[in-house]
PDB file of N, CA, C and O in Angstrom:
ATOM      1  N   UNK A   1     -94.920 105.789 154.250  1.00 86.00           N
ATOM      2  CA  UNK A   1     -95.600 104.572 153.829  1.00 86.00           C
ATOM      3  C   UNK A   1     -96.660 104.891 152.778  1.00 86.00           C
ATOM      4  O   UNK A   1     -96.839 103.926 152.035  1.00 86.00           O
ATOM      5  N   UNK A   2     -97.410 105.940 152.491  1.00 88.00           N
ATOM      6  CA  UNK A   2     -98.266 106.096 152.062  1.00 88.00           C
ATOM      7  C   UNK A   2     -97.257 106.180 150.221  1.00 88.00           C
ATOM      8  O   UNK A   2     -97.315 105.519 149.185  1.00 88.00           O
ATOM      9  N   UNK A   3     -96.630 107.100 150.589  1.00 91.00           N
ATOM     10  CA  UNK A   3     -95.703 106.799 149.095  1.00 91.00           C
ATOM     11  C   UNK A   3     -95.379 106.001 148.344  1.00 91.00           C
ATOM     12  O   UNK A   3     -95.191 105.902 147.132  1.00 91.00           O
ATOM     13  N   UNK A   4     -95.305 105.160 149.580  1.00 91.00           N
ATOM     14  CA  UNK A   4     -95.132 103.760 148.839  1.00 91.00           C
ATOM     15  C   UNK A   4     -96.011 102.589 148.153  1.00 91.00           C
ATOM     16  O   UNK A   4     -95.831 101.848 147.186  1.00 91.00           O
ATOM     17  N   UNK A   5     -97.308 102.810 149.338  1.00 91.00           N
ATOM     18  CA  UNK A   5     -98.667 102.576 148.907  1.00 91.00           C
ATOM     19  C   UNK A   5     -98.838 103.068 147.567  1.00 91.00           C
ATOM     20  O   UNK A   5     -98.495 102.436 146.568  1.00 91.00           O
ATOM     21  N   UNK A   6     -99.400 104.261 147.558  1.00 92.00           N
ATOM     22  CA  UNK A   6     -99.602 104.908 146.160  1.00 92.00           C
ATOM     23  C   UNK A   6     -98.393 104.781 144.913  1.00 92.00           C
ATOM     24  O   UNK A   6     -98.340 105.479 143.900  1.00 92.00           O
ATOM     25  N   UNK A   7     -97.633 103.893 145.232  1.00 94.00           N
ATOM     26  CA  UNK A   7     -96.536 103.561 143.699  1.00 94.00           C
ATOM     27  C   UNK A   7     -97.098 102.237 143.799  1.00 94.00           C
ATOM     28  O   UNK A   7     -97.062 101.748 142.669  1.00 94.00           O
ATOM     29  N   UNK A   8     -97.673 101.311 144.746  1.00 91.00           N
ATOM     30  CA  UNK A   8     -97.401 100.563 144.326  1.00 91.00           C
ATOM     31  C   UNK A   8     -98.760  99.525 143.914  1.00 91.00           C
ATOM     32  O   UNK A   8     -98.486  98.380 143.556  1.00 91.00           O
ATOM     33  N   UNK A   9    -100.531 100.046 143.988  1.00 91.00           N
ATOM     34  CA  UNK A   9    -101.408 100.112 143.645  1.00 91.00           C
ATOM     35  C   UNK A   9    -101.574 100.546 142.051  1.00 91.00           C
ATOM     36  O   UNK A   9    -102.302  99.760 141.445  1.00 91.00           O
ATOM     37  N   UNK A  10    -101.221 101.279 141.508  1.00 94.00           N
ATOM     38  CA  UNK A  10    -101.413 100.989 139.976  1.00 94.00           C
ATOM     39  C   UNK A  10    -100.747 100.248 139.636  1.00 94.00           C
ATOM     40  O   UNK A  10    -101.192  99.580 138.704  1.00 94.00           O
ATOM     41  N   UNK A  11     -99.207  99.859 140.169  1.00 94.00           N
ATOM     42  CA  UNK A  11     -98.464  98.500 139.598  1.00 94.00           C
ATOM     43  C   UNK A  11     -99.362  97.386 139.845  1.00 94.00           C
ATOM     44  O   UNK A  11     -99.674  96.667 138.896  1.00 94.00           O
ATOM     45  N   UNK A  12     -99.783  97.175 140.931  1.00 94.00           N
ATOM     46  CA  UNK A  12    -100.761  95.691 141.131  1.00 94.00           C
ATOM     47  C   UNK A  12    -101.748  95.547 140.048  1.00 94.00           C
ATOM     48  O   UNK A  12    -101.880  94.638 139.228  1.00 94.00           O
ATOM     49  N   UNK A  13    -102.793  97.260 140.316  1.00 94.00           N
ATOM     50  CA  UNK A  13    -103.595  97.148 139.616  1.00 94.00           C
ATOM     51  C   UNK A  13    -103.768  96.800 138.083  1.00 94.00           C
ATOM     52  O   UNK A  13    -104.884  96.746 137.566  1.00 94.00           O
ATOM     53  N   UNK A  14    -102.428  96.533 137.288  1.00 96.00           N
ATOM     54  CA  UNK A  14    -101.930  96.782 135.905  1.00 96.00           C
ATOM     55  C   UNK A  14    -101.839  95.116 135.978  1.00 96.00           C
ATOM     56  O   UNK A  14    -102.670  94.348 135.493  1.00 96.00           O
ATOM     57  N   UNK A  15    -100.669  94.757 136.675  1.00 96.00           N
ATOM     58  CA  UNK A  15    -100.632  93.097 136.670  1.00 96.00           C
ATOM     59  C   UNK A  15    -101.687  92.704 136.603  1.00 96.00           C
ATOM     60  O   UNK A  15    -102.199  92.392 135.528  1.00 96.00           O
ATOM     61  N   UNK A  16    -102.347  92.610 137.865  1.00 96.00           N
ATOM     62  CA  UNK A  16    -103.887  91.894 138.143  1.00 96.00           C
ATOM     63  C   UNK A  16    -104.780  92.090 136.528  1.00 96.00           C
ATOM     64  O   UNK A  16    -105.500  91.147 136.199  1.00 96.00           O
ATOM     65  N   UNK A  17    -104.696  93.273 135.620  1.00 96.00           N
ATOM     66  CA  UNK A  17    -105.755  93.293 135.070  1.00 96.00           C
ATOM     67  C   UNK A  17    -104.629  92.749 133.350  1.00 96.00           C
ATOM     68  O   UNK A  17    -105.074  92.237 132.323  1.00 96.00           O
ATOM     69  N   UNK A  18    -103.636  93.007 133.565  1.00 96.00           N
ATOM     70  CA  UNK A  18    -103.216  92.070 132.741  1.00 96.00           C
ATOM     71  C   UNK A  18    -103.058  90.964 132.791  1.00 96.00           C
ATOM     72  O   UNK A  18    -102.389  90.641 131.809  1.00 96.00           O
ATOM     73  N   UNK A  19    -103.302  90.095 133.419  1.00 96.00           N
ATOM     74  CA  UNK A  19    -103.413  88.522 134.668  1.00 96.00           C
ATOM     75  C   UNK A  19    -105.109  88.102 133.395  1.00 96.00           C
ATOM     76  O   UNK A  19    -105.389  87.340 132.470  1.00 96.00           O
ATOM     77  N   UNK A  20    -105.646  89.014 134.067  1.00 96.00           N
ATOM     78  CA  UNK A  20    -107.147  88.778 133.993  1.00 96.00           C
ATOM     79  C   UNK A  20    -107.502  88.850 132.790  1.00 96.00           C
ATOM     80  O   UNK A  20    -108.326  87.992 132.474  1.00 96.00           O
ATOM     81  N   UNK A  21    -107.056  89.858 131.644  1.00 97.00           N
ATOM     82  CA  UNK A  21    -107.287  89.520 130.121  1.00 97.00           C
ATOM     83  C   UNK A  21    -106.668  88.172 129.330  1.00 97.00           C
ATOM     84  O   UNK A  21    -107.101  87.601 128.329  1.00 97.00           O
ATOM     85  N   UNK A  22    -105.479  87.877 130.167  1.00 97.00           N
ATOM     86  CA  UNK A  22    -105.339  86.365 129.845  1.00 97.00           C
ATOM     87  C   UNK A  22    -105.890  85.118 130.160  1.00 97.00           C
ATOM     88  O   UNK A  22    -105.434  83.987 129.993  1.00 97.00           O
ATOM     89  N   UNK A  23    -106.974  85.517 130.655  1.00 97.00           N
ATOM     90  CA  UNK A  23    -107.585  84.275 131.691  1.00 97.00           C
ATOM     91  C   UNK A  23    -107.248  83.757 132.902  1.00 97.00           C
ATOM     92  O   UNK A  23    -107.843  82.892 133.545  1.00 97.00           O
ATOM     93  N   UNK A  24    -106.219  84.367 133.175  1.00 97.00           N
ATOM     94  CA  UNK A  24    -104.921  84.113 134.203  1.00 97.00           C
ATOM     95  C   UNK A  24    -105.949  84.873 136.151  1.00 97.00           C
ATOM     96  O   UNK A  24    -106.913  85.613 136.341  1.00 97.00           O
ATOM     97  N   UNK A  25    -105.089  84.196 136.989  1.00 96.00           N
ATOM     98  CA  UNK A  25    -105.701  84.773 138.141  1.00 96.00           C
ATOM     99  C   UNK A  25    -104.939  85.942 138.579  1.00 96.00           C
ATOM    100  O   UNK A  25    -103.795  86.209 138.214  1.00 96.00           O
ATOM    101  N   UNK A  26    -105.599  86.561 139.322  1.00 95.00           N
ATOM    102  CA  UNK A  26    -104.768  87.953 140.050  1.00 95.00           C
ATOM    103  C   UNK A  26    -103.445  87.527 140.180  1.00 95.00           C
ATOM    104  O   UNK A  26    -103.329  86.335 140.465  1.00 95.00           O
ATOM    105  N   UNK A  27    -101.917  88.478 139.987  1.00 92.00           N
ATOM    106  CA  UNK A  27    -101.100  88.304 139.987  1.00 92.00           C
ATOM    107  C   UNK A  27    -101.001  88.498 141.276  1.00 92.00           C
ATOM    108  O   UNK A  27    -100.034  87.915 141.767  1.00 92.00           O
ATOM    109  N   UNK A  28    -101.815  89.265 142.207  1.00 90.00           N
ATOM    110  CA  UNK A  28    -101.557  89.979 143.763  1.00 90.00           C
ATOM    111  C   UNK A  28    -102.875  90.189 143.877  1.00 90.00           C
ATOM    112  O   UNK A  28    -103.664  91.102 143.634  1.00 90.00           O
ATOM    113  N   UNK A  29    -102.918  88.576 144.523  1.00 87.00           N
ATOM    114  CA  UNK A  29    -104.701  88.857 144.897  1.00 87.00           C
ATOM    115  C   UNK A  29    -105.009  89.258 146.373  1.00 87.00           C
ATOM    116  O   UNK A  29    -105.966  88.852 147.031  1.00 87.00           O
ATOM    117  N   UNK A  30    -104.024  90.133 146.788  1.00 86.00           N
ATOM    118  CA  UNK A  30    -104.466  90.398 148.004  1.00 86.00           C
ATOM    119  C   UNK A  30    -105.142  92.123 148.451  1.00 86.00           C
ATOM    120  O   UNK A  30    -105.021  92.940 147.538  1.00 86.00           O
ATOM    121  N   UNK A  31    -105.529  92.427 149.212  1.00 87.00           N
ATOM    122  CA  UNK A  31    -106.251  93.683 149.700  1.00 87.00           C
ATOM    123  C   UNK A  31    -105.549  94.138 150.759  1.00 87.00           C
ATOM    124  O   UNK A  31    -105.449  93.393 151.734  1.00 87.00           O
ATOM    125  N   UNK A  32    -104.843  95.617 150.785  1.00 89.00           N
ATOM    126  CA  UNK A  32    -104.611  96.013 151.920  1.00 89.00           C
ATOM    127  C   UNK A  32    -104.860  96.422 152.650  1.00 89.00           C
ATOM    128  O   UNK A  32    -104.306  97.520 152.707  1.00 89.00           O
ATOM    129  N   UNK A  33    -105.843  96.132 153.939  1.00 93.00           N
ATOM    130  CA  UNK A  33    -106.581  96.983 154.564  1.00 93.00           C
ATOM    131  C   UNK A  33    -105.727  98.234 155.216  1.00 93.00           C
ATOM    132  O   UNK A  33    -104.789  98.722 154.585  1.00 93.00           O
ATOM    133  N   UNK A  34    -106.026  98.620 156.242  1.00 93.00           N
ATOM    134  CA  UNK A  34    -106.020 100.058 157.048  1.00 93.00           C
ATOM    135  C   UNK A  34    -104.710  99.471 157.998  1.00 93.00           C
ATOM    136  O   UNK A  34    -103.695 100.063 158.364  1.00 93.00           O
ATOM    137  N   UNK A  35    -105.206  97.918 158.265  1.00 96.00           N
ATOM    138  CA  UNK A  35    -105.043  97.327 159.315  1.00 96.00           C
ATOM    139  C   UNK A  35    -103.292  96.969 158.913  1.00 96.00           C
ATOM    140  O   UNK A  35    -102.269  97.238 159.544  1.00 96.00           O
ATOM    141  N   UNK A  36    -103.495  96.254 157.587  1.00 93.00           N
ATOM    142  CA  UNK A  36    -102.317  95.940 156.982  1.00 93.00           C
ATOM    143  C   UNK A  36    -101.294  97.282 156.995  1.00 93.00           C
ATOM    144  O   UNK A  36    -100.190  97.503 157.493  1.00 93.00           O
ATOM    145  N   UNK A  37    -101.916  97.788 156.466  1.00 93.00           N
ATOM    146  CA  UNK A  37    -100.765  99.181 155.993  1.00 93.00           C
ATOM    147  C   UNK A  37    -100.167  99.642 156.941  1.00 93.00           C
ATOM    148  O   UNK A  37     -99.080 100.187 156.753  1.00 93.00           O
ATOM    149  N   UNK A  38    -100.945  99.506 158.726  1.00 94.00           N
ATOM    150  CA  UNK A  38    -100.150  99.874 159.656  1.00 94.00           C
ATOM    151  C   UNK A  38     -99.169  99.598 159.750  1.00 94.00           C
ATOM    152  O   UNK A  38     -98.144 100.252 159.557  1.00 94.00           O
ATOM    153  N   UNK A  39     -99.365  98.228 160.171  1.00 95.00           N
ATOM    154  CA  UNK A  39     -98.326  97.035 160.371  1.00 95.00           C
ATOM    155  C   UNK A  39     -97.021  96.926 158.923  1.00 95.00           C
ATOM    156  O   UNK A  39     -95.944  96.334 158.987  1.00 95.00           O
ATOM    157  N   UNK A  40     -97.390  97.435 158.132  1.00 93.00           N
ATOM    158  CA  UNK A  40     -96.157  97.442 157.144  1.00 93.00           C
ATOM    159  C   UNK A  40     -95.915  98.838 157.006  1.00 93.00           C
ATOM    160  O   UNK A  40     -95.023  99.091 156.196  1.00 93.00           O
ATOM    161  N   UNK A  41     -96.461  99.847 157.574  1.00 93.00           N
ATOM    162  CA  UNK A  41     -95.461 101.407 158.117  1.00 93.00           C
ATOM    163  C   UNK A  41     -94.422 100.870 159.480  1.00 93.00           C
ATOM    164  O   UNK A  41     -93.292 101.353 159.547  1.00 93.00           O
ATOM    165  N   UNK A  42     -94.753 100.140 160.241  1.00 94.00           N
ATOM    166  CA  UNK A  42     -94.783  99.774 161.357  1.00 94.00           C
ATOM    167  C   UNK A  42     -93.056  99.345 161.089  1.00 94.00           C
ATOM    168  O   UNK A  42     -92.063  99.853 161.609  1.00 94.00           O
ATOM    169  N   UNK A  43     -93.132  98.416 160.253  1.00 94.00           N
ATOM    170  CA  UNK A  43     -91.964  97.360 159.444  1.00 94.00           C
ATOM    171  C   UNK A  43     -91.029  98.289 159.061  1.00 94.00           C
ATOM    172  O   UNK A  43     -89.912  98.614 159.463  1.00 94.00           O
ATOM    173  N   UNK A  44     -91.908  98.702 158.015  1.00 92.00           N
ATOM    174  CA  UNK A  44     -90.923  99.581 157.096  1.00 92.00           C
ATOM    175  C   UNK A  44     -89.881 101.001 158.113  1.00 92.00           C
ATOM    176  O   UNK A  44     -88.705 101.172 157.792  1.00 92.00           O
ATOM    177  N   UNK A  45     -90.340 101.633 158.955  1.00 92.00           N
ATOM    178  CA  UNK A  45     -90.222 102.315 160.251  1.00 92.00           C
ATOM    179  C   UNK A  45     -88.606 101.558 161.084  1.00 92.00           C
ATOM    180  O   UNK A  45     -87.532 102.095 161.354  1.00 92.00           O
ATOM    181  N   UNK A  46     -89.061 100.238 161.267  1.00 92.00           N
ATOM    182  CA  UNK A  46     -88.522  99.990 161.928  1.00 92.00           C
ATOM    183  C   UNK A  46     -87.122  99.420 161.418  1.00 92.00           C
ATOM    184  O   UNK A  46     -86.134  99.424 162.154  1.00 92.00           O
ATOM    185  N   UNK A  47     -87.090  98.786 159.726  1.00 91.00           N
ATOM    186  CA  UNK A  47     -86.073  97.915 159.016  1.00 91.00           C
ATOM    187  C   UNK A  47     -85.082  99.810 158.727  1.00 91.00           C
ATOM    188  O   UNK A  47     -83.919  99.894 159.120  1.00 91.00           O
ATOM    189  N   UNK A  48     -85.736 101.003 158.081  1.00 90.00           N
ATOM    190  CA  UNK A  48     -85.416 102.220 158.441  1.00 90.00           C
ATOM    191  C   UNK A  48     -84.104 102.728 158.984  1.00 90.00           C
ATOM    192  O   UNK A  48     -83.035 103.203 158.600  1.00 90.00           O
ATOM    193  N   UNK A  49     -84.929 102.281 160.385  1.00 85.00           N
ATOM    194  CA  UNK A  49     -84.028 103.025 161.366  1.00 85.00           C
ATOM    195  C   UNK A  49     -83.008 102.351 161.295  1.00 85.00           C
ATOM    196  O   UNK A  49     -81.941 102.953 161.175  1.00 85.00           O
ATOM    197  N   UNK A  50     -83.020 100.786 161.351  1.00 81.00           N
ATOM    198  CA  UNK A  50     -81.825 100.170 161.345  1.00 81.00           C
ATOM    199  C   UNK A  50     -80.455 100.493 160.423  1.00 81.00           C
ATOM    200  O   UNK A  50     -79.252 100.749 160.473  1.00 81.00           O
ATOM    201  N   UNK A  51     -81.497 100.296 159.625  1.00 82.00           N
ATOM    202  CA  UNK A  51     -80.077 100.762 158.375  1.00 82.00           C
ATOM    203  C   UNK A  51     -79.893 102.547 158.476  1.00 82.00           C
ATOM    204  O   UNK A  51     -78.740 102.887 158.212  1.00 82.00           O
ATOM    205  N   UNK A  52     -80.488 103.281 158.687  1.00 80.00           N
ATOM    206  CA  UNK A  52     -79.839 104.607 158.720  1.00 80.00           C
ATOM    207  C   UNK A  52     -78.597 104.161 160.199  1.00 80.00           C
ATOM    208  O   UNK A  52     -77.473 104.660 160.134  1.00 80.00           O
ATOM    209  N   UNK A  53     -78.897 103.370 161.240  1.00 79.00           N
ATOM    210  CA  UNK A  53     -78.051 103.541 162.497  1.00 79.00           C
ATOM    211  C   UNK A  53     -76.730 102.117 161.650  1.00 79.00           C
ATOM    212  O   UNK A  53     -75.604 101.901 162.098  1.00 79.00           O
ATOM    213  N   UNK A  54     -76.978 101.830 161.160  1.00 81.00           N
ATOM    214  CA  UNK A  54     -75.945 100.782 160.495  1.00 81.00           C
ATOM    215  C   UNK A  54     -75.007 101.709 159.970  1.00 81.00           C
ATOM    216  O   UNK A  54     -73.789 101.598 160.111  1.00 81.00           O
ATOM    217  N   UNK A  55     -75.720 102.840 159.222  1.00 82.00           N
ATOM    218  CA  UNK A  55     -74.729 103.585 158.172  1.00 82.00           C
ATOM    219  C   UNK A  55     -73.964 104.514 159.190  1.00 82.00           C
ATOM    220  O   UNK A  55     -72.831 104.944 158.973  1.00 82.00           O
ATOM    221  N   UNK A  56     -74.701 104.780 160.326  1.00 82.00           N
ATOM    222  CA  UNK A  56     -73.908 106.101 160.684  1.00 82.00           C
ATOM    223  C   UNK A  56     -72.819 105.277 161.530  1.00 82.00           C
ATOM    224  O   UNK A  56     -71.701 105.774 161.662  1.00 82.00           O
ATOM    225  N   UNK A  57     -73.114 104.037 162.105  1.00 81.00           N
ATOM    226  CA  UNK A  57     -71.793 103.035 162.865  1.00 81.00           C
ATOM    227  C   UNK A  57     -70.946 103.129 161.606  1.00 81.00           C
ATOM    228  O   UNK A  57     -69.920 103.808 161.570  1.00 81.00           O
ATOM    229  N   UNK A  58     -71.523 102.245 160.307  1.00 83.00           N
ATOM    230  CA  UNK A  58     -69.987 102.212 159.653  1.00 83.00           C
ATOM    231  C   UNK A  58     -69.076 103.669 158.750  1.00 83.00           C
ATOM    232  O   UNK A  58     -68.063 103.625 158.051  1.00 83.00           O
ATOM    233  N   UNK A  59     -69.924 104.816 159.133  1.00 80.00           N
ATOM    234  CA  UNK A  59     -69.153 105.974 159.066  1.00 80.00           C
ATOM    235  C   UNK A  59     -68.180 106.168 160.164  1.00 80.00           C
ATOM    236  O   UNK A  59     -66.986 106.451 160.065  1.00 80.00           O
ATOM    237  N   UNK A  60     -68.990 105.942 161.377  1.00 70.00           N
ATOM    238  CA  UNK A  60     -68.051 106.119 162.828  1.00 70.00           C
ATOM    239  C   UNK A  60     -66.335 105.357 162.378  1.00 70.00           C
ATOM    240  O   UNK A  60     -65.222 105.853 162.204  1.00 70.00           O
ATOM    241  N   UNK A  61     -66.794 104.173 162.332  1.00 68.00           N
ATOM    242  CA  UNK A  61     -65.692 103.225 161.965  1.00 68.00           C
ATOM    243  C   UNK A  61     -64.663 103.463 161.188  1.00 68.00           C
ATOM    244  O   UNK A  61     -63.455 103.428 161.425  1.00 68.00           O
ATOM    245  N   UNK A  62     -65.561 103.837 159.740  1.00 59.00           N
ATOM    246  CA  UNK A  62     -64.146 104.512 159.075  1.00 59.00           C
ATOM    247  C   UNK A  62     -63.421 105.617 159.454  1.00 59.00           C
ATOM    248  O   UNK A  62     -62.197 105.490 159.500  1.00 59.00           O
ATOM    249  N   UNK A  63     -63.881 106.597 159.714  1.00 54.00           N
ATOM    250  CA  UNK A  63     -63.141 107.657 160.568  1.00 54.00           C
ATOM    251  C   UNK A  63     -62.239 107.235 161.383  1.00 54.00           C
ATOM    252  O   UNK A  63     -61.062 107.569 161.249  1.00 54.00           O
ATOM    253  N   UNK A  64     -62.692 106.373 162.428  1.00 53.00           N
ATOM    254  CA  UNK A  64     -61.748 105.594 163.659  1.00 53.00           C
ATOM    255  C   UNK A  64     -60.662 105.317 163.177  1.00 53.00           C
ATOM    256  O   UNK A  64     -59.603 105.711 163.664  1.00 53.00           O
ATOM    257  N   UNK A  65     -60.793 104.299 161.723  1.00 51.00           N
ATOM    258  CA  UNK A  65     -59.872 103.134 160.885  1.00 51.00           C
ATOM    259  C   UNK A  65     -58.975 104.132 160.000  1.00 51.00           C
ATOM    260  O   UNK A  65     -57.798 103.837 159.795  1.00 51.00           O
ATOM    261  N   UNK A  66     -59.404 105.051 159.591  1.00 51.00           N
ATOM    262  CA  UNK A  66     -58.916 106.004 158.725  1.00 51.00           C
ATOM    263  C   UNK A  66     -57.172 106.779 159.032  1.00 51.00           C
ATOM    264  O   UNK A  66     -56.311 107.279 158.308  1.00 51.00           O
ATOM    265  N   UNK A  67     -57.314 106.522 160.443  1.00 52.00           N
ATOM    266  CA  UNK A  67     -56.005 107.564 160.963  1.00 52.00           C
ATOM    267  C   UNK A  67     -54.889 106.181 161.767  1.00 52.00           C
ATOM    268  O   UNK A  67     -53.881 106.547 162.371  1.00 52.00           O
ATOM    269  N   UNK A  68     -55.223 104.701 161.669  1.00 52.00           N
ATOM    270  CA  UNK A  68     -54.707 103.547 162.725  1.00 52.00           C
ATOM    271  C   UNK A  68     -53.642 103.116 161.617  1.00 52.00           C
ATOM    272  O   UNK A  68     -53.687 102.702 160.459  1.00 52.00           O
ATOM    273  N   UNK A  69     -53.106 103.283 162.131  1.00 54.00           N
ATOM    274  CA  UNK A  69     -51.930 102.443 161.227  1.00 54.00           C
ATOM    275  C   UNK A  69     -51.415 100.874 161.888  1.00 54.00           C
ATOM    276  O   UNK A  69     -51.389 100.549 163.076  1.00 54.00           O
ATOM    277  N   UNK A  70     -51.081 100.167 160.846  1.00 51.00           N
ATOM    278  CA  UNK A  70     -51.393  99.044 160.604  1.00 51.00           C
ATOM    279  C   UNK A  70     -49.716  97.963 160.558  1.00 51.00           C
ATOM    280  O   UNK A  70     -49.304  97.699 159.428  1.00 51.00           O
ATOM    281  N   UNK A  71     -49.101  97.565 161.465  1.00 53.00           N
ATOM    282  CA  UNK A  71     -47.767  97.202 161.330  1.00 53.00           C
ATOM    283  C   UNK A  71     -47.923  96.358 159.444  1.00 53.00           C
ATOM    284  O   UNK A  71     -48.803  95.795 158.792  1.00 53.00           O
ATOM    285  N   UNK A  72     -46.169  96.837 159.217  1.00 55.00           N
ATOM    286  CA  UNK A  72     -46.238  96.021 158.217  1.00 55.00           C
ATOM    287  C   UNK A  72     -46.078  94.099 158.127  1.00 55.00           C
ATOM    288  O   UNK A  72     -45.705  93.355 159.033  1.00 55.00           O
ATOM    289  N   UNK A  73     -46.380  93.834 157.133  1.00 56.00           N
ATOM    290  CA  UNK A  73     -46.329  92.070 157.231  1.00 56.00           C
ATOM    291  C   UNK A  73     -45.296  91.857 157.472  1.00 56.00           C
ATOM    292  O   UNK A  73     -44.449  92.702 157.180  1.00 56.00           O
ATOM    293  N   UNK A  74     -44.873  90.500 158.179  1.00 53.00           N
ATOM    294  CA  UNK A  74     -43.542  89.868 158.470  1.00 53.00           C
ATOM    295  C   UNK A  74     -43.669  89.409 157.031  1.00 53.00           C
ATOM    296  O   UNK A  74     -42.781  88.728 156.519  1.00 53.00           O
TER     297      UNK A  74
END
């Protein structure tokens, strides 16, 4: 999470201050606390795992599918 943090703080910081030489408001006027960042390691952790266990089911699968043969069409 922190990797991701740190890519993605000079991007804000660039919008926001190009926002702001136009007169324009923060493009991402928000602050991430300590508190936030948990809770979106927390997320990010958890959306993760899913998809690594998604990928390794639809590896299982093809393997399974790989050797089944399949009657031909009437």
């Amino acid at each position: 999470m922190d990797m991701l943090i740190n890519a993605w703080l000079p991007i804000e910081f660039a919008t926001n201050s190009m926002n702001r030489s136009l007169g324009q408001m923060d493009l991402y006027p928000f602050v991430l606390s300590p508190q936030v960042i948990r809770k979106l390691g927390f997320i990010h952790a958890l959306t993760q795992g899913a998809q690594a266990a998604r990928a390794r089911s639809n590896r299982g699968q093809g393997r399974r599918l790989s050797g089944a043969r399949h009657p031909a069409p009437a």
